[in-house]
CSV table of C-alpha atoms and ligand atoms in Angstrom, one decimal:
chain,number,residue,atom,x,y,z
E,1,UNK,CA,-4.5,10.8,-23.3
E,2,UNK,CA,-6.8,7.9,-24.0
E,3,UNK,CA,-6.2,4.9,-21.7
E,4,UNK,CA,-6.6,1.3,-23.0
E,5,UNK,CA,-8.7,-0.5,-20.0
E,6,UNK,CA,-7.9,-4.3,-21.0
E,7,UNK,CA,-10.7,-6.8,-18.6
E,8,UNK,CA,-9.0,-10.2,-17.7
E,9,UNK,CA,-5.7,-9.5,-19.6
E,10,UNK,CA,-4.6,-12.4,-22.2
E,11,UNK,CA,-1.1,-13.1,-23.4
E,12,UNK,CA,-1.0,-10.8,-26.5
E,13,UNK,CA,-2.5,-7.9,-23.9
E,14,UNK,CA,0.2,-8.1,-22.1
E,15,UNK,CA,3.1,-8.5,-24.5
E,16,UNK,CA,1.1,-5.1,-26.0
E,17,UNK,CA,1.5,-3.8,-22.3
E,18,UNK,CA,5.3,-5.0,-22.1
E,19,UNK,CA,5.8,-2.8,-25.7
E,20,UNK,CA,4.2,0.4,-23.7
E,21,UNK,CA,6.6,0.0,-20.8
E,22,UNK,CA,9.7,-0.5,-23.3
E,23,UNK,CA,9.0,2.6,-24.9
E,24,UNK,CA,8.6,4.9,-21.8
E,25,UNK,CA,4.6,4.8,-21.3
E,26,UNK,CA,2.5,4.2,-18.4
E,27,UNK,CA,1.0,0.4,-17.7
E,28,UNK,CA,-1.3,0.5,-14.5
E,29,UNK,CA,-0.9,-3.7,-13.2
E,30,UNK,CA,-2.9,-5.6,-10.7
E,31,UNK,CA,-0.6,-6.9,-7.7
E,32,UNK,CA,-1.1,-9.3,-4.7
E,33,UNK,CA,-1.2,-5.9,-2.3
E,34,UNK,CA,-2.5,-3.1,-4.0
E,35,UNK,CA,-2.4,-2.2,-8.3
E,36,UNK,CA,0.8,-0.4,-9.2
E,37,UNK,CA,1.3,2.0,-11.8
E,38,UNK,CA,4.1,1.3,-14.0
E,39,UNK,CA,7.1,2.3,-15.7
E,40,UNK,CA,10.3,1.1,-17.0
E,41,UNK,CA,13.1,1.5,-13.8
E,42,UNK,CA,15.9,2.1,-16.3
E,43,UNK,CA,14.1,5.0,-17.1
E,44,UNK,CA,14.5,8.8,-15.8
E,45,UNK,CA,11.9,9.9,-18.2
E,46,UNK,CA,9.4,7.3,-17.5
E,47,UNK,CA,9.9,8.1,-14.1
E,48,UNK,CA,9.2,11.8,-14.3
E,49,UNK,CA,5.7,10.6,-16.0
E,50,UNK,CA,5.0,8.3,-13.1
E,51,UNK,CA,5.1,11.5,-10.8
E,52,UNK,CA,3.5,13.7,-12.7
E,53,UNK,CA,0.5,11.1,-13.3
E,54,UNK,CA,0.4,10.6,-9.4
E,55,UNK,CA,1.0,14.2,-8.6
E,56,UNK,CA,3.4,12.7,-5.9
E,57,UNK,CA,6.7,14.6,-4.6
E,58,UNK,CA,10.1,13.9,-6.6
E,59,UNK,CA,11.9,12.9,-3.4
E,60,UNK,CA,9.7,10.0,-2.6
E,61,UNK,CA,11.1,6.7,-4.0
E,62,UNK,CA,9.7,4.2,-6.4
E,63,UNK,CA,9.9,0.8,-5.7
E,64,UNK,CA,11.2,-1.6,-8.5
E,65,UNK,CA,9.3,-4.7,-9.3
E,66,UNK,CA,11.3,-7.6,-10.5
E,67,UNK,CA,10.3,-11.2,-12.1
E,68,UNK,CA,13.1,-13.3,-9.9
E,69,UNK,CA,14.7,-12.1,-7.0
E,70,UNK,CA,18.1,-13.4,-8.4
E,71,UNK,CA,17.4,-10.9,-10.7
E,72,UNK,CA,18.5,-8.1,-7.9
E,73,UNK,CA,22.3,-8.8,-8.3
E,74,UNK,CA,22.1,-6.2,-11.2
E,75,UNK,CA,19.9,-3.8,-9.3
E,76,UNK,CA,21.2,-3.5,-6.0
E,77,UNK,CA,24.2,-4.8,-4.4
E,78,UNK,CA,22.3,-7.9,-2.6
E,79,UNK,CA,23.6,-9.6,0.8
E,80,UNK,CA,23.1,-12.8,2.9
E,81,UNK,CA,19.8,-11.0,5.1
E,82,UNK,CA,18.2,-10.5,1.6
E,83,UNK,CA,18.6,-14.0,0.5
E,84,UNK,CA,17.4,-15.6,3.3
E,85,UNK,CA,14.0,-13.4,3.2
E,86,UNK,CA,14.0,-13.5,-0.6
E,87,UNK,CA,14.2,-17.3,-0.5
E,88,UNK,CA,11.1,-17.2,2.0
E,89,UNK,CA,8.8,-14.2,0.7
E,90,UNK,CA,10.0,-13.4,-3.0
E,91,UNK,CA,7.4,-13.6,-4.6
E,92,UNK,CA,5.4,-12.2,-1.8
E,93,UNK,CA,4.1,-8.7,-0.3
E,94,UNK,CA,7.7,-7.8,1.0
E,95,UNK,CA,9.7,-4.9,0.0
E,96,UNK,CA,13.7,-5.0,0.3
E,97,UNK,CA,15.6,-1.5,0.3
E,98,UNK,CA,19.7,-2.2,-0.6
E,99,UNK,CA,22.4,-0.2,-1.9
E,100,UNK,CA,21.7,0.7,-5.5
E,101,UNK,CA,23.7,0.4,-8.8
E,102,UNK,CA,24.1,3.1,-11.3
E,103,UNK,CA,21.9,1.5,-13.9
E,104,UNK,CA,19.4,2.5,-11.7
E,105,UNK,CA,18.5,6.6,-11.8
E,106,UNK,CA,18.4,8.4,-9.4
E,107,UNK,CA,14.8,9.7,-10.7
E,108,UNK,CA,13.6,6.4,-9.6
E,109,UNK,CA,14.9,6.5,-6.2
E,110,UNK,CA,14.3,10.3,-5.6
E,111,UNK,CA,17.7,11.2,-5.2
E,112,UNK,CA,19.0,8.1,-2.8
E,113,UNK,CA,21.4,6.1,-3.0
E,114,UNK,CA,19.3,3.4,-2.5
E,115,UNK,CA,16.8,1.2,-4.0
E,116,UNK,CA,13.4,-0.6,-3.0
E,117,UNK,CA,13.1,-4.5,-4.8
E,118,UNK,CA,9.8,-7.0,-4.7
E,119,UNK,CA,9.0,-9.9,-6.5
E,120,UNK,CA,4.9,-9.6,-6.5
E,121,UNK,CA,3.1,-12.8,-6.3
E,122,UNK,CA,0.2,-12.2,-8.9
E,123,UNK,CA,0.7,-13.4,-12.9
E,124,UNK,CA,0.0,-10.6,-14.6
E,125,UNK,CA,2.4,-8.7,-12.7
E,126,UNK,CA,5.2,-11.6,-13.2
E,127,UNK,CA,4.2,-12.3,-17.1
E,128,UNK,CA,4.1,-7.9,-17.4
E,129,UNK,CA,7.5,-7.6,-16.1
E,130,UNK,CA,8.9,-10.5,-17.7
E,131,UNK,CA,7.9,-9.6,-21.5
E,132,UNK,CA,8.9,-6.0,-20.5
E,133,UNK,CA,12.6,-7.1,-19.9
E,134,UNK,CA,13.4,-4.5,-17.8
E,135,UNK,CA,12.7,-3.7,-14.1
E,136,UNK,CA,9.3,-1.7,-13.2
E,137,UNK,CA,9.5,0.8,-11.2
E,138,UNK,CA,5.5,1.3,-9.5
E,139,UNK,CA,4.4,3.5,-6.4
E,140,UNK,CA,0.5,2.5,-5.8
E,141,UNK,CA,-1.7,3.4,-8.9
E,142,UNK,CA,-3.5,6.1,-7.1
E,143,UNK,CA,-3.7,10.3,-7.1
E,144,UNK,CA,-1.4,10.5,-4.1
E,145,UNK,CA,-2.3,10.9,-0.7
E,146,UNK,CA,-6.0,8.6,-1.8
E,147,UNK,CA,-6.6,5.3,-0.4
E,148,UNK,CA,-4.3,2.9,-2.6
E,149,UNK,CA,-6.6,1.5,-5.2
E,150,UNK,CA,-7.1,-2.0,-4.5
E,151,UNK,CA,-9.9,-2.7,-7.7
E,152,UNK,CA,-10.0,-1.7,-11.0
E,153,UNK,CA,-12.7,1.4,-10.6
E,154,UNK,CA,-10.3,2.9,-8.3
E,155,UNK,CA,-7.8,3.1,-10.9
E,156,UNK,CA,-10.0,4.0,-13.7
E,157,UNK,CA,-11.4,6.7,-11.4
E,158,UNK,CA,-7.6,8.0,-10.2
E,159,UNK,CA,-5.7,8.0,-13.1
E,160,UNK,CA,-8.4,7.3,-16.2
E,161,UNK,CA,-6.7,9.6,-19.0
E,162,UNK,CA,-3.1,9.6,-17.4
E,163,UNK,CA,-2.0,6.6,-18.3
E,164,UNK,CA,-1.6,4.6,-21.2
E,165,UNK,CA,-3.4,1.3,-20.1
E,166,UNK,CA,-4.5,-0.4,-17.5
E,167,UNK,CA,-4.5,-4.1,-16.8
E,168,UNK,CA,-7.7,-5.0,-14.9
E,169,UNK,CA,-7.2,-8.5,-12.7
E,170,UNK,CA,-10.2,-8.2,-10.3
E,171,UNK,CA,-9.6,-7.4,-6.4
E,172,UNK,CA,-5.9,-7.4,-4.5
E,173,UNK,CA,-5.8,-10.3,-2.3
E,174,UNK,CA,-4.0,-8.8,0.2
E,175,UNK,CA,-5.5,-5.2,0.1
E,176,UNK,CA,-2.6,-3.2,1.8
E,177,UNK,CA,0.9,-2.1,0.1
E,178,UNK,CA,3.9,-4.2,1.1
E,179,UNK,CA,6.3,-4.9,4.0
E,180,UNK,CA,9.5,-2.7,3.8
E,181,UNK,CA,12.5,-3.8,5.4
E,182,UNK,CA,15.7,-2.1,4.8
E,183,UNK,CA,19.1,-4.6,5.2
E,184,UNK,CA,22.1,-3.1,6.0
E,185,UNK,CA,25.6,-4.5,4.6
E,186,UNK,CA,26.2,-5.4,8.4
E,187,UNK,CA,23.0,-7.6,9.2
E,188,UNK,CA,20.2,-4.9,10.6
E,189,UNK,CA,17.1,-5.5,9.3
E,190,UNK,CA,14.9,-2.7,10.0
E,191,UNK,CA,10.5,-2.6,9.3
E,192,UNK,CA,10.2,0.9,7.7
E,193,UNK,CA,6.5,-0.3,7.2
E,194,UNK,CA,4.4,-2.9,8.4
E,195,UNK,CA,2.6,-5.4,6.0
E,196,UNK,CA,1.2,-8.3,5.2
E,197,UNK,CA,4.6,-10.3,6.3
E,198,UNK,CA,5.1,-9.6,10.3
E,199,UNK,CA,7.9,-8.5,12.0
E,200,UNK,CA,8.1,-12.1,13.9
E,201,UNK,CA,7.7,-13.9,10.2
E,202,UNK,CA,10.9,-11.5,8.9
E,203,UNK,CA,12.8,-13.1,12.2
E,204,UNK,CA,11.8,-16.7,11.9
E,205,UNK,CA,13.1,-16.5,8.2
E,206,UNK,CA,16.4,-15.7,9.4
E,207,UNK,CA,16.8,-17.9,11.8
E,208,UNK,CA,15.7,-15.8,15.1
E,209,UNK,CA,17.3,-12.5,14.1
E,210,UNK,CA,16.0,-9.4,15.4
E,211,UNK,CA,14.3,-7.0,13.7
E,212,UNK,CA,13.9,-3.3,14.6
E,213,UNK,CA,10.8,-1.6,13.7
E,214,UNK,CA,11.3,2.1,12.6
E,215,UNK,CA,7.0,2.5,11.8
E,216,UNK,CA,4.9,3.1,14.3
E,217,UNK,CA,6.0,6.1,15.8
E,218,UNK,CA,4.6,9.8,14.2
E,219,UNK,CA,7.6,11.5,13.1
E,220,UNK,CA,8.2,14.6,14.5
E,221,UNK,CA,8.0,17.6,12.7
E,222,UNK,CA,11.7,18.2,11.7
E,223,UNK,CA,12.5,15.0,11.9
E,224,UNK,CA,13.5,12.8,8.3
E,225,UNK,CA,12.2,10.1,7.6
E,226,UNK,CA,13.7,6.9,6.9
E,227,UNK,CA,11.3,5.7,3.9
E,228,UNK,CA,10.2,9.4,2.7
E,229,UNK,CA,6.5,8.4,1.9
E,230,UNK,CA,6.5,8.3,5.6
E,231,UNK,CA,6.4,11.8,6.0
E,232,UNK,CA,2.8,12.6,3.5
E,233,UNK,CA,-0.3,12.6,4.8
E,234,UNK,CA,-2.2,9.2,3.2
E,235,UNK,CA,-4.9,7.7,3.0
E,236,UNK,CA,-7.4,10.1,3.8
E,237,UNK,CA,-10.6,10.1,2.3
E,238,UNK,CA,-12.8,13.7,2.2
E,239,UNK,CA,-14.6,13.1,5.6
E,240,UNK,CA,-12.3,13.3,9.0
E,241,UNK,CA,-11.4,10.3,10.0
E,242,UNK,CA,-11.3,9.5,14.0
E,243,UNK,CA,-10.5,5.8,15.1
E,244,UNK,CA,-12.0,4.9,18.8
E,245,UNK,CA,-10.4,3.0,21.1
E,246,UNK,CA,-11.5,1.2,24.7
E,247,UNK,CA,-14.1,-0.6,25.7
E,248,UNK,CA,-16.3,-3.0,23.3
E,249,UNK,CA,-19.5,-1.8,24.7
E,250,UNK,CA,-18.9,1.9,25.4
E,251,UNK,CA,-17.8,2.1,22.1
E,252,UNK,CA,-21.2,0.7,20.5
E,253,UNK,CA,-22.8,2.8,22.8
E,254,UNK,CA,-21.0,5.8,21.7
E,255,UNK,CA,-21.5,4.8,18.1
E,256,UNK,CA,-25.3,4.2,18.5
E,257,UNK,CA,-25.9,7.2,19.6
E,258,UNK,CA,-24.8,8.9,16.8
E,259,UNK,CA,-26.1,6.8,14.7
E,260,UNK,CA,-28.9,9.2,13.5
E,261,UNK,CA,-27.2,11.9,12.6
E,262,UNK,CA,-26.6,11.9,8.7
E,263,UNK,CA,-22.9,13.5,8.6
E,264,UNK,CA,-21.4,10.6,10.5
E,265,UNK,CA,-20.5,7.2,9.1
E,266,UNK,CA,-19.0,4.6,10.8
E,267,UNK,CA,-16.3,1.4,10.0
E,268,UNK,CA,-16.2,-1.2,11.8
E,269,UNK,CA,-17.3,-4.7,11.4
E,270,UNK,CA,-20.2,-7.0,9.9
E,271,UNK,CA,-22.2,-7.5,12.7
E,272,UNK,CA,-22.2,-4.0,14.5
E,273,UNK,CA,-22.2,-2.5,10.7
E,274,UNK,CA,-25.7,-4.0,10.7
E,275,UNK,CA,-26.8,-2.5,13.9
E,276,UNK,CA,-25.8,1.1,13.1
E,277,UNK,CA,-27.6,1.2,9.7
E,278,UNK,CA,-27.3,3.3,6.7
E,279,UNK,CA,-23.8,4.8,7.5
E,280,UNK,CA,-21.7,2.1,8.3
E,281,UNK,CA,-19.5,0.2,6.3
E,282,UNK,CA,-18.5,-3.4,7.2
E,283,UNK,CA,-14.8,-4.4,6.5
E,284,UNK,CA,-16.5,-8.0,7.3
E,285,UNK,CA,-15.8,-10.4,10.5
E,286,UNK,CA,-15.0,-9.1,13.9
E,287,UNK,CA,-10.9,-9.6,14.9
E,288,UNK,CA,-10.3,-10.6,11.5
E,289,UNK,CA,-7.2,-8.5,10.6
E,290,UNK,CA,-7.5,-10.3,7.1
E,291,UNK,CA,-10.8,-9.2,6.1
E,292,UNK,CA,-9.9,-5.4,7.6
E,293,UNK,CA,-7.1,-5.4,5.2
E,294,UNK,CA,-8.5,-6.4,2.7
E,295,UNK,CA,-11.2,-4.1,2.7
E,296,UNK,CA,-9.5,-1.2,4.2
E,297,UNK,CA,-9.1,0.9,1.2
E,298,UNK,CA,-12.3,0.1,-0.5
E,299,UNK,CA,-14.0,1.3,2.4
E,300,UNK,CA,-12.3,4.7,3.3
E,301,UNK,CA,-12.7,5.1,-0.7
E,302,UNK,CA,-16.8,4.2,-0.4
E,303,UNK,CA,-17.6,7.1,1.9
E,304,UNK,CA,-16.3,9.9,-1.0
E,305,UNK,CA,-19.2,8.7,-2.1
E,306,UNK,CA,-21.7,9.2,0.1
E,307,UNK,CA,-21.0,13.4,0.5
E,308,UNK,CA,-23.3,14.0,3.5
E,309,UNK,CA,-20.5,12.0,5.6
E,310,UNK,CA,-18.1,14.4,7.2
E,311,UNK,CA,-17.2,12.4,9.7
E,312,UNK,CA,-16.1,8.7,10.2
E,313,UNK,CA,-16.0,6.7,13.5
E,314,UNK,CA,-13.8,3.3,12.8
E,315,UNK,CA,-13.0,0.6,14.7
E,316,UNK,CA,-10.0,-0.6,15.3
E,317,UNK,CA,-8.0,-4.2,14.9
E,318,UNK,CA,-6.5,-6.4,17.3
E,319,UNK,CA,-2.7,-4.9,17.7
E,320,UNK,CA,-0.7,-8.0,16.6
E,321,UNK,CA,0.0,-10.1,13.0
E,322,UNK,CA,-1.5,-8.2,10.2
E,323,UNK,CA,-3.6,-5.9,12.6
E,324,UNK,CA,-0.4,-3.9,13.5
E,325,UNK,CA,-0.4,-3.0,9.8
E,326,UNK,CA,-4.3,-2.4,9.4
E,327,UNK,CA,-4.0,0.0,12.5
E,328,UNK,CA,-0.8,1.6,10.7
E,329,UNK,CA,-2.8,3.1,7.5
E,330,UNK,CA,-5.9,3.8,9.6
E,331,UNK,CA,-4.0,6.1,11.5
E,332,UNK,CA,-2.8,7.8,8.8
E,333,UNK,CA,-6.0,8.0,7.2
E,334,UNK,CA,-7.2,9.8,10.3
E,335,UNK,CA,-3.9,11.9,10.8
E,336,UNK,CA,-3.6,10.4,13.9
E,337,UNK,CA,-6.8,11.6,15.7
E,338,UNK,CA,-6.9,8.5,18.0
E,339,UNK,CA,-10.3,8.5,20.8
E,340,UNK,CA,-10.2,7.2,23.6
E,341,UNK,CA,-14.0,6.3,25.2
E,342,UNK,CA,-14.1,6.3,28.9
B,1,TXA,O1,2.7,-3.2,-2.2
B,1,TXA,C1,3.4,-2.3,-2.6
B,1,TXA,O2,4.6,-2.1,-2.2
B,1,TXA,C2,2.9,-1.4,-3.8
B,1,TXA,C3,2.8,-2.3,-5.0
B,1,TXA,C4,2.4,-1.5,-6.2
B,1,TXA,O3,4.0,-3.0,-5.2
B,1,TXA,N1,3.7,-0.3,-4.0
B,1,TXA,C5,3.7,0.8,-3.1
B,1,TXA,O4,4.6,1.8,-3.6
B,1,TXA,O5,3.1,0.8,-2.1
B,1,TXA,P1,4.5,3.3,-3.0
B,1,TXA,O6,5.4,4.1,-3.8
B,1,TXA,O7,3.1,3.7,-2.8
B,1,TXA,O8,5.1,3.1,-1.5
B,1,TXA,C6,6.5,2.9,-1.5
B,1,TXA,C7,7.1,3.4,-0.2
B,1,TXA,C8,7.1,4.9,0.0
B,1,TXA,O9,6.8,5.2,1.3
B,1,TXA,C9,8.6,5.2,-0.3
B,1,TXA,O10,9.0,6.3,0.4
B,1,TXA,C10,9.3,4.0,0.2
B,1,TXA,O11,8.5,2.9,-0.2
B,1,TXA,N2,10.6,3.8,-0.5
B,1,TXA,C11,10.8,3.4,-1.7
B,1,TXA,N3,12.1,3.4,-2.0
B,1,TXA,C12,12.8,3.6,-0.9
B,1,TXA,C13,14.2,3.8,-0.5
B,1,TXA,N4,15.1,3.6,-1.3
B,1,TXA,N5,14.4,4.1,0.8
B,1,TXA,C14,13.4,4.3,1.7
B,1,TXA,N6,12.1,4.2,1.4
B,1,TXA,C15,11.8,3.9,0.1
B,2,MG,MG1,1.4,4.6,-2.1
């Protein structure tokens, strides 16, 4: 298939995107967290494409992007919890899973009965799904189980020839895949996956309630998961990935030791980057959770390129804020091969 790449999208490019998406195709869209690729959400053959292009599993749910988060009410069956976040974060890198209605198929939401809404806070995204009149469903634009693609090349390298354009809008802002929160017709609020919009941000938006969080822990193996992309391995680029944890200075030590060799590679940040030399990739300042999400992806996605790295030493955030979700994905990335250094 040949895939339109459309630089700095104008108003016609997108109304020629919105036509795609009406007629079942594939539109890869930038997005405040990560690009998305999309299809129409009232569509169970657009679906099918969008897991097929992604060579992603049929029971792992899509999540539906909408213009207006009054625009739900036909989606989903909506509640007070939902307004009160959708009032503070919609648009905004937060995810809401609520009972779904039968317009939507079950395709889209891999067999559930229920549904994953966000309002994404970028233009193109807004103007695409508003021209499109319709819903659009969009897992992260990448081959699954890769970094999620949070610049154009990673796109055009995952899914050039798979899709029928993509709308280029430079770098994700954000760099990780949204907050999901599930709100139960009763009140819970549960964090299926941590994001850009904390735990303790969820709470103040409703007034002090609680919110349980259902992400950090590694599922066991016959467990089920609550949000079933919790279940894949993610992330992971070709090297092994270990993340170190303890002491500042052991841990430089540790790293600058191996430093020579030519099959490690390290992450961590700016300064120490400069220090270890070739190798090592800087997701910028030090305790800067921002900057590490932001550059998360992009990183774990630069060593495939450097072949002679088979093994990555990162660093790790502070555990609190956006760190929490930083440390989340870099977990995953390294299957959950946590070191400590003593
Ligand atoms: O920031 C984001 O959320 C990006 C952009 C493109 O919007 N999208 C994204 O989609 O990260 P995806 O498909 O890569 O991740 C969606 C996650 C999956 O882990 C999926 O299992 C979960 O959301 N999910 C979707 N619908 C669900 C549902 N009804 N119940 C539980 N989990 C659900
Ligand atoms: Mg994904």
């Amino acid at each position: 298939m040949e895939t339109l790449i459309i630089e700095n999208p104008n108003e016609s490019d997108i109304k020629e995107a919105s036509r795609i998406i009406r007629s079942g195709g594939l539109v890869v869209f930038p997005t405040e967290t990560v690009y998305g690729l999309g299809a129409s959400a009232l569509d169970p053959e657009a679906a099918k494409k969008i897991y097929a292009a992604k060579g992603r599993p049929s029971d792992n749910p899509l999540i539906i992007h909408l213009s207006r988060a009054e625009e739900a009410e036909k989606y989903c069956y909506t509640n007070e919890k939902f307004y009160k976040l959708a009032e503070c974060f919609m648009p905004g890198p937060l995810t809401v899973i609520l009972p779904k209605r039968d317009i939507i198929p079950m395709e889209v939401t891999g067999g559930l009965s229920t549904v994953a809404v966000r309002v994404p806070m970028n233009e193109i995204a807004l103007e695409l799904i508003k021209s499109s009149e319709v819903p659009i469903a969009a897992p992260s634009a990448n081959i699954s189980g890769r970094p999620s693609p949070t610049c154009p090349i990673h796109v055009i390298n995952d899914l050039g020839g798979k899709v029928d354009a993509i709308l280029c809008g430079g770098e994700c802002e954000v760099g990780l895949e949204s907050t999901i929160v599930r709100c139960e017709a009763d009140g819970t609020v549960s964090q299926l996956r941590p994001g850009a919009i904390t735990p303790e941000m969820l709470s103040a938006a409703m007034g002090g309630a609680e919110v349980i969080d259902l992400s950090t822990r590694k599922l066991d193996d016959d467990e089920k998961p609550i949000a079933p992309g919790m279940k894949y391995r993610h992330y992971a680029p070709k090297a092994k990935v270990t993340v170190l944890v303890g002491d500042r200075e052991k841990i430089f030590k540790y790293m600058e030791e191996l430093s020579s060799k030519e099959e490690i590679g390290f992450l961590t940040d700016f300064e120490t980057a400069k220090k270890l030399g070739k190798n090592a990739f800087s997701y910028g300042k030090r305790d800067s959770a921002k900057e590490m999400a932001h550059n998360l992806f992009k990183n774990l996605r630069e060593f495939d390129e450097h072949e002679e790295i088979k093994q990555v030493y990162a660093d790790m955030p502070k555990l609190q804020g956006l760190g929490l979700a930083v440390y989340n994905r870099l977990i995953k990335a390294a299957g959950f091969d946590v070191r400590e250094i003593k």
